[in-house]
mmCIF file of C-alpha atoms in Angstrom:
data_model
loop_
_atom_site.group_PDB
_atom_site.id
_atom_site.type_symbol
_atom_site.label_atom_id
_atom_site.label_comp_id
_atom_site.label_asym_id
_atom_site.label_seq_id
_atom_site.Cartn_x
_atom_site.Cartn_y
_atom_site.Cartn_z
ATOM 1 C CA MET A 19 16.189 78.811 28.841
ATOM 2 C CA PHE A 20 18.326 78.943 31.971
ATOM 3 C CA ASN A 21 18.782 75.171 32.163
ATOM 4 C CA GLY A 22 20.668 75.112 28.878
ATOM 5 C CA PHE A 23 22.762 78.140 29.838
ATOM 6 C CA HIS A 24 23.620 76.574 33.208
ATOM 7 C CA GLY A 25 24.470 73.264 31.538
ATOM 8 C CA VAL A 26 26.924 74.815 29.067
ATOM 9 C CA LEU A 27 28.524 77.017 31.731
ATOM 10 C CA TYR A 28 28.754 74.162 34.248
ATOM 11 C CA ARG A 29 30.426 71.894 31.704
ATOM 12 C CA GLU A 30 33.043 74.508 30.779
ATOM 13 C CA ILE A 31 33.869 75.451 34.374
ATOM 14 C CA HIS A 32 34.030 71.782 35.383
ATOM 15 C CA VAL A 33 36.591 71.128 32.618
ATOM 16 C CA PHE A 34 38.497 74.300 33.562
ATOM 17 C CA ALA A 35 38.707 73.193 37.210
ATOM 18 C CA LYS A 36 40.739 70.138 36.198
ATOM 19 C CA LYS A 37 43.479 72.331 34.730
ATOM 20 C CA ALA A 38 42.960 75.485 36.778
ATOM 21 C CA ARG A 39 46.440 75.569 38.323
ATOM 22 C CA LYS A 40 48.219 75.524 34.964
ATOM 23 C CA GLN A 41 45.771 78.021 33.472
ATOM 24 C CA VAL A 42 46.166 80.497 36.320
ATOM 25 C CA LEU A 43 49.951 80.226 36.333
ATOM 26 C CA ALA A 44 50.130 80.708 32.566
ATOM 27 C CA SER A 45 47.809 83.733 32.604
ATOM 28 C CA SER A 46 49.692 85.355 35.497
ATOM 29 C CA LEU A 47 53.125 85.381 33.883
ATOM 30 C CA SER A 48 52.700 87.760 30.947
ATOM 31 C CA PRO A 49 51.219 90.714 32.913
ATOM 32 C CA LEU A 50 53.884 90.289 35.587
ATOM 33 C CA LEU A 51 56.661 90.464 32.994
ATOM 34 C CA PHE A 52 55.155 93.616 31.485
ATOM 35 C CA LEU A 53 54.953 95.198 34.933
ATOM 36 C CA ILE A 54 58.565 94.373 35.702
ATOM 37 C CA ALA A 55 59.845 95.443 32.282
ATOM 38 C CA PHE A 56 57.846 98.652 31.905
ATOM 39 C CA GLY A 57 56.743 99.501 35.446
ATOM 40 C CA TRP A 58 60.111 99.090 37.109
ATOM 41 C CA GLY A 59 62.096 99.602 33.912
ATOM 42 C CA PHE A 60 60.715 103.093 33.310
ATOM 43 C CA GLY A 61 60.815 103.981 36.990
ATOM 44 C CA LYS A 62 58.617 106.375 38.938
ATOM 45 C CA ASP A 63 59.754 109.530 37.133
ATOM 46 C CA VAL A 64 58.082 108.701 33.804
ATOM 47 C CA THR A 65 54.532 110.019 33.472
ATOM 48 C CA MET A 66 51.826 109.416 30.888
ATOM 49 C CA ASN A 67 48.741 111.627 30.612
ATOM 50 C CA GLY A 68 49.591 113.127 33.991
ATOM 51 C CA LEU A 69 49.875 109.742 35.721
ATOM 52 C CA PRO A 70 52.927 107.791 36.886
ATOM 53 C CA TYR A 71 53.513 105.345 34.068
ATOM 54 C CA ILE A 72 52.860 102.295 36.229
ATOM 55 C CA SER A 73 49.455 103.751 37.206
ATOM 56 C CA PHE A 74 48.741 104.286 33.510
ATOM 57 C CA LEU A 75 49.944 100.771 32.707
ATOM 58 C CA ILE A 76 47.885 98.775 35.231
ATOM 59 C CA PRO A 77 44.472 99.460 33.592
ATOM 60 C CA GLY A 78 45.990 98.658 30.202
ATOM 61 C CA LEU A 79 47.310 95.355 31.492
ATOM 62 C CA LEU A 80 43.883 94.703 32.988
ATOM 63 C CA THR A 81 42.132 95.126 29.644
ATOM 64 C CA MET A 82 44.845 93.153 27.851
ATOM 65 C CA ALA A 83 44.802 90.216 30.273
ATOM 66 C CA THR A 84 41.016 89.993 30.465
ATOM 67 C CA LEU A 85 40.770 90.226 26.671
ATOM 68 C CA ASN A 86 43.266 87.400 26.224
ATOM 69 C CA GLN A 87 41.449 85.148 28.661
ATOM 70 C CA SER A 88 37.938 85.973 27.465
ATOM 71 C CA TYR A 89 38.765 85.674 23.782
ATOM 72 C CA GLY A 90 40.930 82.635 24.557
ATOM 73 C CA ILE A 91 37.834 80.455 24.848
ATOM 74 C CA SER A 92 37.913 80.330 21.036
ATOM 75 C CA GLN A 93 40.805 77.862 21.153
ATOM 76 C CA GLU A 94 38.960 75.604 23.579
ATOM 77 C CA ILE A 95 35.828 75.773 21.437
ATOM 78 C CA ASN A 96 37.882 74.751 18.394
ATOM 79 C CA ILE A 97 39.198 71.686 20.215
ATOM 80 C CA ASN A 98 35.696 70.830 21.387
ATOM 81 C CA ARG A 99 34.337 71.233 17.862
ATOM 82 C CA PHE A 100 36.969 69.390 15.868
ATOM 83 C CA TYR A 101 38.076 66.625 18.244
ATOM 84 C CA PHE A 102 35.423 66.011 20.878
ATOM 85 C CA HIS A 103 32.363 67.125 18.854
ATOM 86 C CA VAL A 104 30.918 68.831 21.903
ATOM 87 C CA PHE A 105 29.110 71.376 19.753
ATOM 88 C CA ASP A 106 27.422 68.597 17.818
ATOM 89 C CA GLU A 107 25.951 67.453 21.128
ATOM 90 C CA TYR A 108 24.920 71.007 22.002
ATOM 91 C CA LEU A 109 23.179 71.416 18.660
ATOM 92 C CA ILE A 110 21.133 68.230 18.965
ATOM 93 C CA ALA A 111 20.267 68.912 22.609
ATOM 94 C CA PRO A 112 16.963 70.685 23.417
ATOM 95 C CA ILE A 113 18.662 74.021 24.087
ATOM 96 C CA SER A 114 18.631 77.175 22.018
ATOM 97 C CA HIS A 115 21.497 78.830 20.182
ATOM 98 C CA VAL A 116 21.175 81.804 22.518
ATOM 99 C CA GLU A 117 21.748 79.566 25.548
ATOM 100 C CA ILE A 118 24.856 78.049 23.976
ATOM 101 C CA ILE A 119 26.314 81.446 23.130
ATOM 102 C CA ILE A 120 25.569 83.050 26.489
ATOM 103 C CA GLY A 121 26.860 79.979 28.346
ATOM 104 C CA GLU A 122 30.152 80.096 26.453
ATOM 105 C CA ALA A 123 30.386 83.877 26.819
ATOM 106 C CA PHE A 124 29.893 83.726 30.584
ATOM 107 C CA TYR A 125 32.639 81.115 30.726
ATOM 108 C CA GLY A 126 34.876 83.655 28.988
ATOM 109 C CA VAL A 127 33.836 86.245 31.574
ATOM 110 C CA PHE A 128 34.670 83.751 34.329
ATOM 111 C CA ARG A 129 38.173 83.286 32.912
ATOM 112 C CA GLY A 130 38.562 87.032 32.524
ATOM 113 C CA CYS A 131 37.591 87.601 36.166
ATOM 114 C CA ILE A 132 40.478 85.395 37.278
ATOM 115 C CA SER A 133 42.903 87.562 35.299
ATOM 116 C CA MET A 134 41.258 90.683 36.693
ATOM 117 C CA MET A 135 41.873 89.516 40.261
ATOM 118 C CA LEU A 136 45.508 88.754 39.407
ATOM 119 C CA ILE A 137 46.010 92.285 38.056
ATOM 120 C CA PHE A 138 44.500 93.790 41.209
ATOM 121 C CA LEU A 139 46.865 91.630 43.236
ATOM 122 C CA TYR A 140 49.814 92.923 41.205
ATOM 123 C CA ALA A 141 48.599 96.505 41.682
ATOM 124 C CA PHE A 142 48.618 95.912 45.441
ATOM 125 C CA LEU A 143 52.085 94.322 45.382
ATOM 126 C CA PHE A 144 53.508 97.117 43.220
ATOM 127 C CA GLU A 145 51.840 99.718 45.482
ATOM 128 C CA VAL A 146 49.707 101.219 42.718
ATOM 129 C CA GLU A 147 46.758 103.176 44.072
ATOM 130 C CA LEU A 148 43.528 102.605 42.151
ATOM 131 C CA ILE A 149 40.276 104.552 42.461
ATOM 132 C CA LEU A 150 37.262 102.340 41.756
ATOM 133 C CA HIS A 151 34.541 104.349 40.042
ATOM 134 C CA PRO A 152 31.129 102.571 39.960
ATOM 135 C CA VAL A 153 31.313 102.555 36.141
ATOM 136 C CA PHE A 154 34.255 100.154 36.351
ATOM 137 C CA PHE A 155 32.123 97.121 37.154
ATOM 138 C CA PRO A 156 29.679 97.275 34.221
ATOM 139 C CA ALA A 157 32.512 98.414 31.931
ATOM 140 C CA ILE A 158 34.814 95.479 32.719
ATOM 141 C CA PHE A 159 31.890 93.043 32.471
ATOM 142 C CA ILE A 160 30.859 94.313 29.026
ATOM 143 C CA HIS A 161 34.525 94.333 27.961
ATOM 144 C CA MET A 162 34.974 90.668 28.883
ATOM 145 C CA PHE A 163 31.558 89.705 27.542
ATOM 146 C CA LEU A 164 32.089 91.275 24.124
ATOM 147 C CA PHE A 165 35.485 89.636 23.612
ATOM 148 C CA SER A 166 34.046 86.295 24.721
ATOM 149 C CA LEU A 167 31.363 86.729 22.074
ATOM 150 C CA LEU A 168 34.040 87.587 19.521
ATOM 151 C CA GLY A 169 35.844 84.391 20.535
ATOM 152 C CA VAL A 170 32.665 82.360 19.957
ATOM 153 C CA THR A 171 32.185 84.015 16.571
ATOM 154 C CA MET A 172 35.705 83.314 15.376
ATOM 155 C CA ALA A 173 35.663 79.750 16.702
ATOM 156 C CA MET A 174 32.538 79.060 14.639
ATOM 157 C CA ILE A 175 33.939 80.672 11.486
ATOM 158 C CA VAL A 176 37.443 79.188 11.291
ATOM 159 C CA GLN A 177 37.913 75.725 9.848
ATOM 160 C CA ASP A 178 41.196 74.726 11.487
ATOM 161 C CA HIS A 179 43.768 75.736 14.094
ATOM 162 C CA GLY A 180 45.943 77.453 11.496
ATOM 163 C CA SER A 181 43.160 79.884 10.660
ATOM 164 C CA GLN A 182 42.642 80.542 14.360
ATOM 165 C CA ALA A 183 46.338 81.325 14.764
ATOM 166 C CA SER A 184 46.153 83.751 11.825
ATOM 167 C CA VAL A 185 43.298 85.655 13.483
ATOM 168 C CA ASN A 186 45.347 85.918 16.665
ATOM 169 C CA THR A 187 48.410 87.116 14.754
ATOM 170 C CA PHE A 188 46.781 89.658 12.464
ATOM 171 C CA VAL A 189 43.879 90.905 14.610
ATOM 172 C CA ILE A 190 44.186 90.209 18.330
ATOM 173 C CA THR A 191 47.909 90.857 18.857
ATOM 174 C CA PRO A 192 47.993 94.214 16.969
ATOM 175 C CA MET A 193 44.828 95.294 18.785
ATOM 176 C CA VAL A 194 46.373 94.462 22.170
ATOM 177 C CA PHE A 195 49.458 96.565 21.500
ATOM 178 C CA LEU A 196 47.970 99.513 19.585
ATOM 179 C CA CYS A 197 44.667 100.291 21.314
ATOM 180 C CA GLY A 198 45.982 102.325 24.232
ATOM 181 C CA THR A 199 47.076 99.559 26.571
ATOM 182 C CA PHE A 200 50.726 100.662 26.780
ATOM 183 C CA PHE A 201 50.622 104.213 25.427
ATOM 184 C CA PRO A 202 47.930 106.739 24.397
ATOM 185 C CA VAL A 203 46.542 106.224 20.912
ATOM 186 C CA ASP A 204 47.059 109.918 20.119
ATOM 187 C CA LYS A 205 50.780 109.125 19.837
ATOM 188 C CA LEU A 206 50.080 106.996 16.747
ATOM 189 C CA PRO A 207 50.287 108.217 13.131
ATOM 190 C CA TYR A 208 46.971 109.341 11.671
ATOM 191 C CA ALA A 209 46.370 106.190 9.611
ATOM 192 C CA PHE A 210 46.790 103.993 12.676
ATOM 193 C CA LYS A 211 44.531 106.264 14.716
ATOM 194 C CA VAL A 212 41.749 105.690 12.202
ATOM 195 C CA ILE A 213 42.227 101.927 12.423
ATOM 196 C CA VAL A 214 42.361 101.660 16.213
ATOM 197 C CA HIS A 215 39.268 103.831 16.592
ATOM 198 C CA CYS A 216 37.369 101.147 14.707
ATOM 199 C CA LEU A 217 38.322 98.571 17.350
ATOM 200 C CA PRO A 218 36.465 97.985 20.630
ATOM 201 C CA LEU A 219 39.555 97.667 22.820
ATOM 202 C CA THR A 220 40.369 101.345 22.279
ATOM 203 C CA TYR A 221 37.107 102.411 23.913
ATOM 204 C CA SER A 222 37.009 99.828 26.695
ATOM 205 C CA THR A 223 40.600 100.716 27.650
ATOM 206 C CA LYS A 224 39.757 104.416 27.819
ATOM 207 C CA VAL A 225 36.660 103.856 29.959
ATOM 208 C CA ILE A 226 38.287 101.325 32.283
ATOM 209 C CA ARG A 227 41.436 103.427 32.713
ATOM 210 C CA ALA A 228 39.372 106.491 33.594
ATOM 211 C CA SER A 229 37.293 104.452 36.058
ATOM 212 C CA LEU A 230 40.440 103.260 37.862
ATOM 213 C CA THR A 231 42.524 106.429 37.885
ATOM 214 C CA GLY A 232 40.001 109.143 38.704
ATOM 215 C CA GLY A 233 39.770 110.378 35.124
ATOM 216 C CA GLU A 234 36.691 111.725 33.378
ATOM 217 C CA ILE A 235 34.365 108.962 32.187
ATOM 218 C CA ASN A 236 33.418 109.268 28.524
ATOM 219 C CA TYR A 237 29.896 107.825 28.537
ATOM 220 C CA PRO A 238 29.548 107.721 24.734
ATOM 221 C CA TYR A 239 32.566 105.372 24.749
ATOM 222 C CA PHE A 240 30.723 103.219 27.280
ATOM 223 C CA GLY A 241 27.798 103.137 24.878
ATOM 224 C CA LEU A 242 30.127 102.106 22.057
ATOM 225 C CA ILE A 243 31.487 99.075 23.905
ATOM 226 C CA ALA A 244 27.901 98.062 24.689
ATOM 227 C CA ALA A 245 27.100 98.390 20.975
ATOM 228 C CA PHE A 246 30.092 96.201 20.116
ATOM 229 C CA ALA A 247 28.784 93.597 22.577
ATOM 230 C CA VAL A 248 25.413 93.557 20.794
ATOM 231 C CA LEU A 249 27.141 93.342 17.407
ATOM 232 C CA PHE A 250 29.324 90.416 18.454
ATOM 233 C CA PHE A 251 26.334 88.621 19.972
ATOM 234 C CA LEU A 252 24.603 88.853 16.608
ATOM 235 C CA THR A 253 27.715 87.650 14.759
ATOM 236 C CA ALA A 254 28.066 84.724 17.173
ATOM 237 C CA LEU A 255 24.420 83.793 16.630
ATOM 238 C CA TRP A 256 24.849 84.005 12.851
ATOM 239 C CA ALA A 257 28.054 81.936 12.927
ATOM 240 C CA LEU A 258 26.516 79.223 15.115
ATOM 241 C CA ARG A 259 23.481 78.951 12.844
ATOM 242 C CA LYS A 260 25.807 78.719 9.856
ATOM 243 C CA VAL A 261 27.676 75.818 11.497
ATOM 244 C CA GLU A 262 24.423 73.998 12.159
ATOM 245 C CA ALA A 263 23.290 74.506 8.559
#
């Protein structure tokens, strides 16, 4: 099993290495702009949930940036499917669907880890003190893993780049802005609260923020993001089998 997983992951990282500089620069810009606009713009006097706003913001930017990079593998998979037929080669190779999915998902985690390190660098430069609770490490891994799996699922379902863009516009972007990354979800109207509590980012943001700011860890929320990871693994497996059929 591990040979197929290693092969898929090696191929993706090898391709990424050829364009790593552009990828890293592109992924570093958006969080930096948010920090400048909101962190410096609001100043040190604004607090949110008892924290200086910039301390509240950093974990939100962390979940946002890692989500974008982990889920972003869906665009690369689309290109590989439609233009280079890489997935056709995967499907005829003597490797299982599980190996393909896990290999792609770990590539998404790899990309997410780069964004995570950038956010920690920004926290250091902006003099934001973070408290690393041991729960942070499994929480951020599951967070990146589940959105990588969602990226695999969507890449297998959509039939063209336009459909992929629609998913980003109507699902990913609203989730990024409404699930507690920039402000607490309890500030939302009731109808929106119901919606965002059906989305995994709400729970991963809460757990990761608590694990970085000394807050109380809600372990049922941790269990929920793990459940979402299992769900998206199953949807990715279903979608890949549907493509092969």
